[in-house]
mmCIF file of C-alpha atoms and ligand atoms in Angstrom:
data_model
loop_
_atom_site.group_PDB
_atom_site.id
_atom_site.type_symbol
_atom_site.label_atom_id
_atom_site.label_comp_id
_atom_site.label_asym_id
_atom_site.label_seq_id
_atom_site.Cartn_x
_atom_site.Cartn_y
_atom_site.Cartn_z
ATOM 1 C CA UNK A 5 116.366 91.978 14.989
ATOM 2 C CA UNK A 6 117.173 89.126 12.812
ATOM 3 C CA UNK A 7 114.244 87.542 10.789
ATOM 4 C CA UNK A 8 112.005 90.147 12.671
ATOM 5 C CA UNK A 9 109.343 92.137 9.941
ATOM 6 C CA UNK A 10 109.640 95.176 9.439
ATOM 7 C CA UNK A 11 107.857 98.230 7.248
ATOM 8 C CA UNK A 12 109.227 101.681 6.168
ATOM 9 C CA UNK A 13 107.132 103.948 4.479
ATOM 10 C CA UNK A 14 109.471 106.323 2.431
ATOM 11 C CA UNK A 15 111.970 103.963 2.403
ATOM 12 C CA UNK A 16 113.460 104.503 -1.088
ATOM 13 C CA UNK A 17 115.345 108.357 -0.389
ATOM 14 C CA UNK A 18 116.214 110.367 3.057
ATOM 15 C CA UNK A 19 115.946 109.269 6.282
ATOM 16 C CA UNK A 20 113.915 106.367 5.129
ATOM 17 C CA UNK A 21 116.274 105.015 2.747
ATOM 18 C CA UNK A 22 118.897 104.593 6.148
ATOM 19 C CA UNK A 23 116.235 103.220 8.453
ATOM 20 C CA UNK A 24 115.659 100.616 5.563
ATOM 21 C CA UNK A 25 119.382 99.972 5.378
ATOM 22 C CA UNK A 26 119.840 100.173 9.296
ATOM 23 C CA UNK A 27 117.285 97.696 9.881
ATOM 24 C CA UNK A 28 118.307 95.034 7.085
ATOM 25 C CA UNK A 29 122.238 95.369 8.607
ATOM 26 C CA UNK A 30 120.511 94.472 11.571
ATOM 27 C CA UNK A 31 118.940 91.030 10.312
ATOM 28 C CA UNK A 32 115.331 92.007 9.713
ATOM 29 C CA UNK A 33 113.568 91.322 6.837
ATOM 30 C CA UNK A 34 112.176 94.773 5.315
ATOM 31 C CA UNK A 35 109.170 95.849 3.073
ATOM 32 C CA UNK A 36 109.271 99.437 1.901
ATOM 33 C CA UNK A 37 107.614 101.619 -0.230
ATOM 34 C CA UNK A 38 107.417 105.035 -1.992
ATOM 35 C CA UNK A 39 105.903 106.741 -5.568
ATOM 36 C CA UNK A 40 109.340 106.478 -7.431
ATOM 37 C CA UNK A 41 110.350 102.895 -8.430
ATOM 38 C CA UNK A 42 113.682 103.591 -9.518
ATOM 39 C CA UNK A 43 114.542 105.045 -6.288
ATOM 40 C CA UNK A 44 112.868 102.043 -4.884
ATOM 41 C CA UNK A 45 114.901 99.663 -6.529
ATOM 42 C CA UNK A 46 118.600 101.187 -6.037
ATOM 43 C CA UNK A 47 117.561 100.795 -2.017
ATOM 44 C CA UNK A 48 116.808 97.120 -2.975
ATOM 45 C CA UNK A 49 119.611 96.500 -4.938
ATOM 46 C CA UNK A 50 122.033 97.859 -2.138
ATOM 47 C CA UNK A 51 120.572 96.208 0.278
ATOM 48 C CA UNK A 52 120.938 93.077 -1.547
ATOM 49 C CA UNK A 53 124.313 93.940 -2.287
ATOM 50 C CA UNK A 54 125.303 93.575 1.655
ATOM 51 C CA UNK A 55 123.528 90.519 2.179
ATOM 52 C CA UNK A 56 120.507 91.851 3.605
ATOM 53 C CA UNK A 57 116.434 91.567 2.475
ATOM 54 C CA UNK A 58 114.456 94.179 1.329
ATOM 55 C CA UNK A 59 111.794 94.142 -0.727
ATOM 56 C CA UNK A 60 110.080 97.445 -2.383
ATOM 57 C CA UNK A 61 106.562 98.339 -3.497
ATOM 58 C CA UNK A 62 105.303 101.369 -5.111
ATOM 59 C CA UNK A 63 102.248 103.100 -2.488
ATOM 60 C CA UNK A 64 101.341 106.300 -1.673
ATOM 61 C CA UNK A 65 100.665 106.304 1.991
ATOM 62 C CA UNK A 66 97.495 108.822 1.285
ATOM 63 C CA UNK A 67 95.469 106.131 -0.630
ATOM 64 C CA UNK A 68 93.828 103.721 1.678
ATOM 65 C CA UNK A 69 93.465 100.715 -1.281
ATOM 66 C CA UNK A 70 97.073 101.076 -1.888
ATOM 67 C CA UNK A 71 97.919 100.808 1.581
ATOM 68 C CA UNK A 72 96.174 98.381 2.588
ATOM 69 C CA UNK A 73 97.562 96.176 0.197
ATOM 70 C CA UNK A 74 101.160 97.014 0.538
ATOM 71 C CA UNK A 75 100.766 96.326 4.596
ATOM 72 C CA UNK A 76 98.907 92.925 4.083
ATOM 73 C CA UNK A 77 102.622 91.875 1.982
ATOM 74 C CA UNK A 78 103.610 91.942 5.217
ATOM 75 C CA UNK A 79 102.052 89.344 6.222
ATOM 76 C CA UNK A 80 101.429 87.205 2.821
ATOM 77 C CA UNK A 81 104.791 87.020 2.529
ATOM 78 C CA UNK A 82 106.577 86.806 5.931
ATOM 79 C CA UNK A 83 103.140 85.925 7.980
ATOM 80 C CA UNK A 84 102.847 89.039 10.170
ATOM 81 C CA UNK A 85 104.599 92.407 11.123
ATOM 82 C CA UNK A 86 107.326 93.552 13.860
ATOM 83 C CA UNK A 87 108.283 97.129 13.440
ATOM 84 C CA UNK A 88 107.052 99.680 11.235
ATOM 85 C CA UNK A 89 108.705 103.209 10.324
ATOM 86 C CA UNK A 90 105.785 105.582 9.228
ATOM 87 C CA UNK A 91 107.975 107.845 7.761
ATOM 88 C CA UNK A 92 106.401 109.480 4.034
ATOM 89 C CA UNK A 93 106.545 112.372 3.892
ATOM 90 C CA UNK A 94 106.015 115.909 2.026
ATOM 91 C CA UNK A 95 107.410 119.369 2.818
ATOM 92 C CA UNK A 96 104.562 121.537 0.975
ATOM 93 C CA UNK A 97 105.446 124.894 -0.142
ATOM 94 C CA UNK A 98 107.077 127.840 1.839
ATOM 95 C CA UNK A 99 104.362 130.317 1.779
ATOM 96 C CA UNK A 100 102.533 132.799 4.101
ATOM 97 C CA UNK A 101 99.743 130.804 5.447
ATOM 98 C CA UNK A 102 96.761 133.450 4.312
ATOM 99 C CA UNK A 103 98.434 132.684 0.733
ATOM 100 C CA UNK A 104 98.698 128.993 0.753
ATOM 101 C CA UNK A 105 96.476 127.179 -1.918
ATOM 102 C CA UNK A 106 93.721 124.917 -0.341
ATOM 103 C CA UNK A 107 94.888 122.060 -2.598
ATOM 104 C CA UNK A 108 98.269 121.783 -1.166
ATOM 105 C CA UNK A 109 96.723 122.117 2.342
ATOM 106 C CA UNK A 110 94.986 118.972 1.350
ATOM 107 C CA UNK A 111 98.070 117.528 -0.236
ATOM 108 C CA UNK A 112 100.356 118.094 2.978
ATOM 109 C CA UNK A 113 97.857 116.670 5.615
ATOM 110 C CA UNK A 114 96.837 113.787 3.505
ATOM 111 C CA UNK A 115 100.293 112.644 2.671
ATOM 112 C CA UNK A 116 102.082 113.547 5.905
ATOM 113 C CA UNK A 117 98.890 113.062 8.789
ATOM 114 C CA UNK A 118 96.146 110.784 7.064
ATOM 115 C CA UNK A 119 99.441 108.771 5.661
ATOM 116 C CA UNK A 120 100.287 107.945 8.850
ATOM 117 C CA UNK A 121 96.780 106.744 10.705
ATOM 118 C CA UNK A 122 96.195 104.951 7.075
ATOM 119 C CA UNK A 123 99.833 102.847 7.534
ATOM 120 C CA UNK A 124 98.420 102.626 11.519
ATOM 121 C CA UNK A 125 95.212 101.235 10.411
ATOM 122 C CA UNK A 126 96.448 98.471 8.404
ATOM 123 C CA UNK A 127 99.586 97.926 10.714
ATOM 124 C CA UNK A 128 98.062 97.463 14.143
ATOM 125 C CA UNK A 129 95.750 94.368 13.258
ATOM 126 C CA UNK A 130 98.992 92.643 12.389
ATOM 127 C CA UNK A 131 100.247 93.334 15.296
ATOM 128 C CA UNK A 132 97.610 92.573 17.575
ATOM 129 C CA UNK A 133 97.639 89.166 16.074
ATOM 130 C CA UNK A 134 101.324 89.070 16.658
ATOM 131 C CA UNK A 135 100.837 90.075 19.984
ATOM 132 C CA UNK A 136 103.132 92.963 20.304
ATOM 133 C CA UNK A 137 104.778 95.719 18.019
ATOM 134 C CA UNK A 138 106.558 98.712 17.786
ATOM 135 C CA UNK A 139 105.425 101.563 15.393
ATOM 136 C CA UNK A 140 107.748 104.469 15.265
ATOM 137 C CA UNK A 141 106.172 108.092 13.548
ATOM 138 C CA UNK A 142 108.413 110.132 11.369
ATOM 139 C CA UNK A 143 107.021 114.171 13.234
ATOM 140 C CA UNK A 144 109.360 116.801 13.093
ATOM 141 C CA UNK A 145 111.078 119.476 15.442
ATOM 142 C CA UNK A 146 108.390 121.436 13.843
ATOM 143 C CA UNK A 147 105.462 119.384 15.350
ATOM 144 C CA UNK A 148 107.309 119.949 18.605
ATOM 145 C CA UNK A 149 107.731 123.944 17.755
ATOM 146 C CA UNK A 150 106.046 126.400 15.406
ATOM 147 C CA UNK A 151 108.055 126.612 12.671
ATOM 148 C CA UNK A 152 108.966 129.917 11.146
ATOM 149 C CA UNK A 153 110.233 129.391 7.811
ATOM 150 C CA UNK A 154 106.265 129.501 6.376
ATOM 151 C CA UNK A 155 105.189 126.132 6.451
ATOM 152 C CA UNK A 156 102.258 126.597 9.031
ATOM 153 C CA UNK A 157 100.478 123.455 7.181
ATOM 154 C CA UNK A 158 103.711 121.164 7.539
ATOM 155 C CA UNK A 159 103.930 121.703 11.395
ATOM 156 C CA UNK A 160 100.418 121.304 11.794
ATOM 157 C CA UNK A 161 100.070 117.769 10.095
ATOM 158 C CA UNK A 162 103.642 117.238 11.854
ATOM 159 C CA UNK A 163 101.733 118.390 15.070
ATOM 160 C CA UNK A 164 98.872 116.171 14.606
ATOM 161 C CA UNK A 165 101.534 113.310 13.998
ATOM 162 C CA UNK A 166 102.240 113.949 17.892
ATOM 163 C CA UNK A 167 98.920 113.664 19.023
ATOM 164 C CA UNK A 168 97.973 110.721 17.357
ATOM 165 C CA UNK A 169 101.415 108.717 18.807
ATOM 166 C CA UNK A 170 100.639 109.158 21.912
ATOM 167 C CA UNK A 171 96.988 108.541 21.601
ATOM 168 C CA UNK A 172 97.458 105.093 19.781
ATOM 169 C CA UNK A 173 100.163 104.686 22.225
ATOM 170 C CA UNK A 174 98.154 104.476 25.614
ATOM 171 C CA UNK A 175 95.244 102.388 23.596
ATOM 172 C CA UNK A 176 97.238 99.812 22.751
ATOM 173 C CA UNK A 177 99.753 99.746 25.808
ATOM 174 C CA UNK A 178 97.848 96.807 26.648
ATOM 175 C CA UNK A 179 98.489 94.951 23.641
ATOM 176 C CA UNK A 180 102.263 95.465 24.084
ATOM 177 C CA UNK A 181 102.081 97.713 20.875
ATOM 178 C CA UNK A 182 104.568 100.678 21.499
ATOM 179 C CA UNK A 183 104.265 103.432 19.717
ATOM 180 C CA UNK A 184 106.602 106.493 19.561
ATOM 181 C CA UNK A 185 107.799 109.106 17.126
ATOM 182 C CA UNK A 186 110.711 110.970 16.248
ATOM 183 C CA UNK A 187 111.225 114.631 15.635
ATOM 184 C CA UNK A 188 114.375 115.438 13.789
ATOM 185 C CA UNK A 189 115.685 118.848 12.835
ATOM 186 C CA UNK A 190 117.287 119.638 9.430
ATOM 187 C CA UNK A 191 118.561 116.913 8.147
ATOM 188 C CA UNK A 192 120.596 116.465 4.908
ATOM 189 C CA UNK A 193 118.135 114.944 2.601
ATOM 190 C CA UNK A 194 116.684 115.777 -0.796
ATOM 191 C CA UNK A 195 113.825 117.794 1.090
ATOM 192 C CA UNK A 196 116.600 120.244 2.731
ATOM 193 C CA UNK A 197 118.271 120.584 -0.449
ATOM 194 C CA UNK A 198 114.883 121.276 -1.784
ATOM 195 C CA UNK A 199 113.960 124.022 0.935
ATOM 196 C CA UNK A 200 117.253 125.648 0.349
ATOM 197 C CA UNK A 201 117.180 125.766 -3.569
ATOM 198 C CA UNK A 202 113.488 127.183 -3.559
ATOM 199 C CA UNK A 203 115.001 130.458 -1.410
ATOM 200 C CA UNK A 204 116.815 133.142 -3.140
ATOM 201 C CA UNK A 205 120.549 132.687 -1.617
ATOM 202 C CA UNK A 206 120.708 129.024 -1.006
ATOM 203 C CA UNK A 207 124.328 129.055 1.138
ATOM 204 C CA UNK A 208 122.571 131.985 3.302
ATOM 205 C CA UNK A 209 119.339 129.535 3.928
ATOM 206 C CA UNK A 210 121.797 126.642 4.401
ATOM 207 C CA UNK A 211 123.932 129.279 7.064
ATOM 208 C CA UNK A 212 120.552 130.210 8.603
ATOM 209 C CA UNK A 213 119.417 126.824 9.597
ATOM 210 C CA UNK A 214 122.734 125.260 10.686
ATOM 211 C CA UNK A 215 122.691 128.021 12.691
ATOM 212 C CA UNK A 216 119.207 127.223 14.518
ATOM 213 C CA UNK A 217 120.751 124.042 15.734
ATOM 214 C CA UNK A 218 122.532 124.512 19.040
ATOM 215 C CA UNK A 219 125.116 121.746 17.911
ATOM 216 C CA UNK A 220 125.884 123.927 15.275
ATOM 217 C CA UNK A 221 125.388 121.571 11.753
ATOM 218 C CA UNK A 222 123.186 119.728 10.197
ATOM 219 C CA UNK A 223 122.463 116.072 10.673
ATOM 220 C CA UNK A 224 123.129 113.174 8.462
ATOM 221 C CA UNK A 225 119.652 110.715 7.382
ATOM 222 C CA UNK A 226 121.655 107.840 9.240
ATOM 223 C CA UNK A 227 121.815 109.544 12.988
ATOM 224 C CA UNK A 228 117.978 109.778 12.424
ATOM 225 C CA UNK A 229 117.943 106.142 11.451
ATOM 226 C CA UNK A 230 119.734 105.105 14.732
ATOM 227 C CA UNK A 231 116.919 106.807 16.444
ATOM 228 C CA UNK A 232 114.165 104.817 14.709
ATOM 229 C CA UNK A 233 115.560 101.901 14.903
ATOM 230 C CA UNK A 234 116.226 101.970 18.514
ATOM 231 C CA UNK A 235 112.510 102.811 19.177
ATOM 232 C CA UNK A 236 111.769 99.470 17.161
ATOM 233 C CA UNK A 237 113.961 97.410 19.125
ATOM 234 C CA UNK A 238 113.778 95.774 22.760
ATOM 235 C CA UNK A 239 116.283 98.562 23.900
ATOM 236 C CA UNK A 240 113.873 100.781 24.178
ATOM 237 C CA UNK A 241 111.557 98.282 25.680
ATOM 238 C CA UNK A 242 110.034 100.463 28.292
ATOM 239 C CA UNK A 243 109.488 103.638 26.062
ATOM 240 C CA UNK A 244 105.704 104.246 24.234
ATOM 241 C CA UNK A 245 103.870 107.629 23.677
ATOM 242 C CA UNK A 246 106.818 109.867 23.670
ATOM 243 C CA UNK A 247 107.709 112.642 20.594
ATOM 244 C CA UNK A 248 111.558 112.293 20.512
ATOM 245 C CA UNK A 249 113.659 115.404 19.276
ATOM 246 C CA UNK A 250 116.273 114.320 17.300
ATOM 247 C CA UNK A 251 117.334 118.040 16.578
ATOM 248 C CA UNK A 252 121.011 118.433 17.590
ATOM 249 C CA UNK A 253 119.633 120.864 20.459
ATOM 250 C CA UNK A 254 116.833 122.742 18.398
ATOM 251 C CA UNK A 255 113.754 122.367 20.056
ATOM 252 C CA UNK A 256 116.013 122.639 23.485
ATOM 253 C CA UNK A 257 115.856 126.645 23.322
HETATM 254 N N1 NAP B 302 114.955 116.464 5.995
HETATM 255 C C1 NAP B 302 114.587 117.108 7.059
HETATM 256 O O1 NAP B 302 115.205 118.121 7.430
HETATM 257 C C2 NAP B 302 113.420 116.621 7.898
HETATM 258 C C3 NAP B 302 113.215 117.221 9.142
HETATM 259 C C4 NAP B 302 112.160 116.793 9.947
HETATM 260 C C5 NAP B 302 111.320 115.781 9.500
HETATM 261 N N2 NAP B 302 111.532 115.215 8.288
HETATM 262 C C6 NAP B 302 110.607 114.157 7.884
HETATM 263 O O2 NAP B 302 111.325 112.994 7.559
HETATM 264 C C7 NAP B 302 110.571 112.225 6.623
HETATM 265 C C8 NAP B 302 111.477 111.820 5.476
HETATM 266 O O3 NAP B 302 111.868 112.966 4.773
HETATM 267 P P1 NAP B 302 113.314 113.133 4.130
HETATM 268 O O4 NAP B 302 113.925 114.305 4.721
HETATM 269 O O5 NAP B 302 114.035 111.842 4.131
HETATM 270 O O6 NAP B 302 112.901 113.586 2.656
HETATM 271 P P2 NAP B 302 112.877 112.832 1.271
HETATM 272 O O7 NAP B 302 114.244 112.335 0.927
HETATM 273 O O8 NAP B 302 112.176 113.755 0.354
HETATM 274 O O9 NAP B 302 111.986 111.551 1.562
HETATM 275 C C9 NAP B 302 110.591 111.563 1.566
HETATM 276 C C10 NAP B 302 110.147 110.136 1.324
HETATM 277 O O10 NAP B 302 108.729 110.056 1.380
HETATM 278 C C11 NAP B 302 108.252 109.431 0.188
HETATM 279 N N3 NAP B 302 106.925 109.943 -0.105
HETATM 280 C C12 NAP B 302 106.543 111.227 -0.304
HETATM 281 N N4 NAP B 302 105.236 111.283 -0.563
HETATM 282 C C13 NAP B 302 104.779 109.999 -0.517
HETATM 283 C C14 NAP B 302 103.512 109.397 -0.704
HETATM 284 N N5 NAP B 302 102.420 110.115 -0.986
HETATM 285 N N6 NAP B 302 103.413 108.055 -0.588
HETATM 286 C C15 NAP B 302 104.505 107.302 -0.306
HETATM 287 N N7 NAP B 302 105.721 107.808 -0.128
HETATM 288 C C16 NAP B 302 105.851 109.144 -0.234
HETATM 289 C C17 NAP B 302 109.285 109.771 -0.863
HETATM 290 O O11 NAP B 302 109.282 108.850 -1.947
HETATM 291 P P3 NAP B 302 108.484 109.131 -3.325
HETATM 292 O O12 NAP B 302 108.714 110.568 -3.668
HETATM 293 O O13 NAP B 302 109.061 108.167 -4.283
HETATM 294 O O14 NAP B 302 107.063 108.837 -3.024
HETATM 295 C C18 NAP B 302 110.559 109.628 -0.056
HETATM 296 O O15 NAP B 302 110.915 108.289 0.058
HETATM 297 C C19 NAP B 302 109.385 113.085 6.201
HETATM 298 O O16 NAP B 302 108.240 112.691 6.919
HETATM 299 C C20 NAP B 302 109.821 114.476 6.636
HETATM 300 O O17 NAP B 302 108.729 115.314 6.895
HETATM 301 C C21 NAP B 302 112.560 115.603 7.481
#
């Protein structure tokens, strides 16, 4: 991957913050983004700490302006694009669906499902001038499965995640653009630690979900990261369109 270009949305916490790390170990040369600068610039400091290049940019995937322009860095600054990680995200809240406010409906798709065509939209014209790409979607086990710890909203954007993948994927097979997406089940990041502090015993939650996994624990940000990162590379140089569970066994059952 080395001097290859490469863009992670969500890059500055989570699963995110490893992909970023993964892929500037591996040579490439990384612009990422989030809302929280701070965040933003600890990633780029430790990245430039091991030798590696990352540069971050504070976007929020659901505004098209702002993405637009953070994507088009990609190419005023390295002259096109390689990979991209789609990756932002938002968890909503836990809530019977006939209770759940309309505004954090909107909030949850926008972030999670219009994020991700918006980063598509701006991503794929750099690629089709490149001539090839590989685009990886963050979904989740729960747009493989219905999920039932009350986040109908989250699996449905997560759902729609799916069906986009593997709708860009077979119209721009031709143009050697793969695209793909992962689906990983819990995994220890600050929006797990979030779920499980918002319920009333948080080691029972913690118990509860571990114990959904057939591997029996919960998965670290970087065995997600692995995952992505293959999907960007020439490994996986045959694979486009699928919804990969990374889910220790979850969606299995
Ligand atoms: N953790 C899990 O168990 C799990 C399971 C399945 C799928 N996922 C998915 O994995 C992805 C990463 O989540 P995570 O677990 O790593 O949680 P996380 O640590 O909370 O990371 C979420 C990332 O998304 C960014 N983000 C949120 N809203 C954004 C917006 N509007 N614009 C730009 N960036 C935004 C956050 O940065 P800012 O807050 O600074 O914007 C942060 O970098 C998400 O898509 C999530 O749905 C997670």
């Amino acid at each position: 991957m080395k001097d290859k270009i490469a863009i992670v949305t969500g890059g500055n916490t989570g699963i995110g913050r490893a992909v970023v790390l993964e892929l500037a170990a591996r040579g490439a040369k990384v612009l990422f983004c989030g809302r929280r600068e701070e965040e933003g610039k600890k990633v780029e400091a430790e990245v430039a700490s091991s030798g590696g290049e990352a540069k971050f940019f504070v976007c929020d995937v659901s505004v098209d302006s702002g993405v637009r322009e953070f994507v088009q860095k990609a190419e005023s600054l390295y002259g096109g694009l390689d990979f991209a990680v789609n990756n932002a995200g938002i968890g909503g809240l836990a809530l019977p669906l006939h209770d759940y406010p309309e505004k954090v409906w909107d909030k949850v798709i926008d972030v999670n499902l219009k994020g991700t065509w918006l980063c598509m939209k701006y991503q794929i014209p750099l690629m089709l001038k490149r001539g090839r790409g590989a685009i990886v979607n963050v979904s989740s086990v729960a747009g493989i499965v219905g999920a039932d710890w009350k986040v109908a909203p989250y699996s449905a954007a997560k759902h729609g995640i799916i069906g986009l993948t593997r709708s860009a994927a077979l119209e721009y097979a031709e143009d050697r653009i793969r695209v793909n997406a992962i689906c990983p089940g819990f995994i220890r990041t600050e929006m797990l630690t979030g779920l499980f502090r918002s319920s009333s015993d948080p080691a029972d939650a913690e118990r509860r979900i571990t114990g959904l996994h057939p591997l029996r624990r919960l998965s670290e940000p970087e065995e997600v990261a692995q995952a992505a990162v293959w999907l960007c590379s020439d490994e996986s140089s045959f694979v486009t369109g699928v919804a990969l569970p990374v889910d220790g066994g979850y969606s299995a059952k």
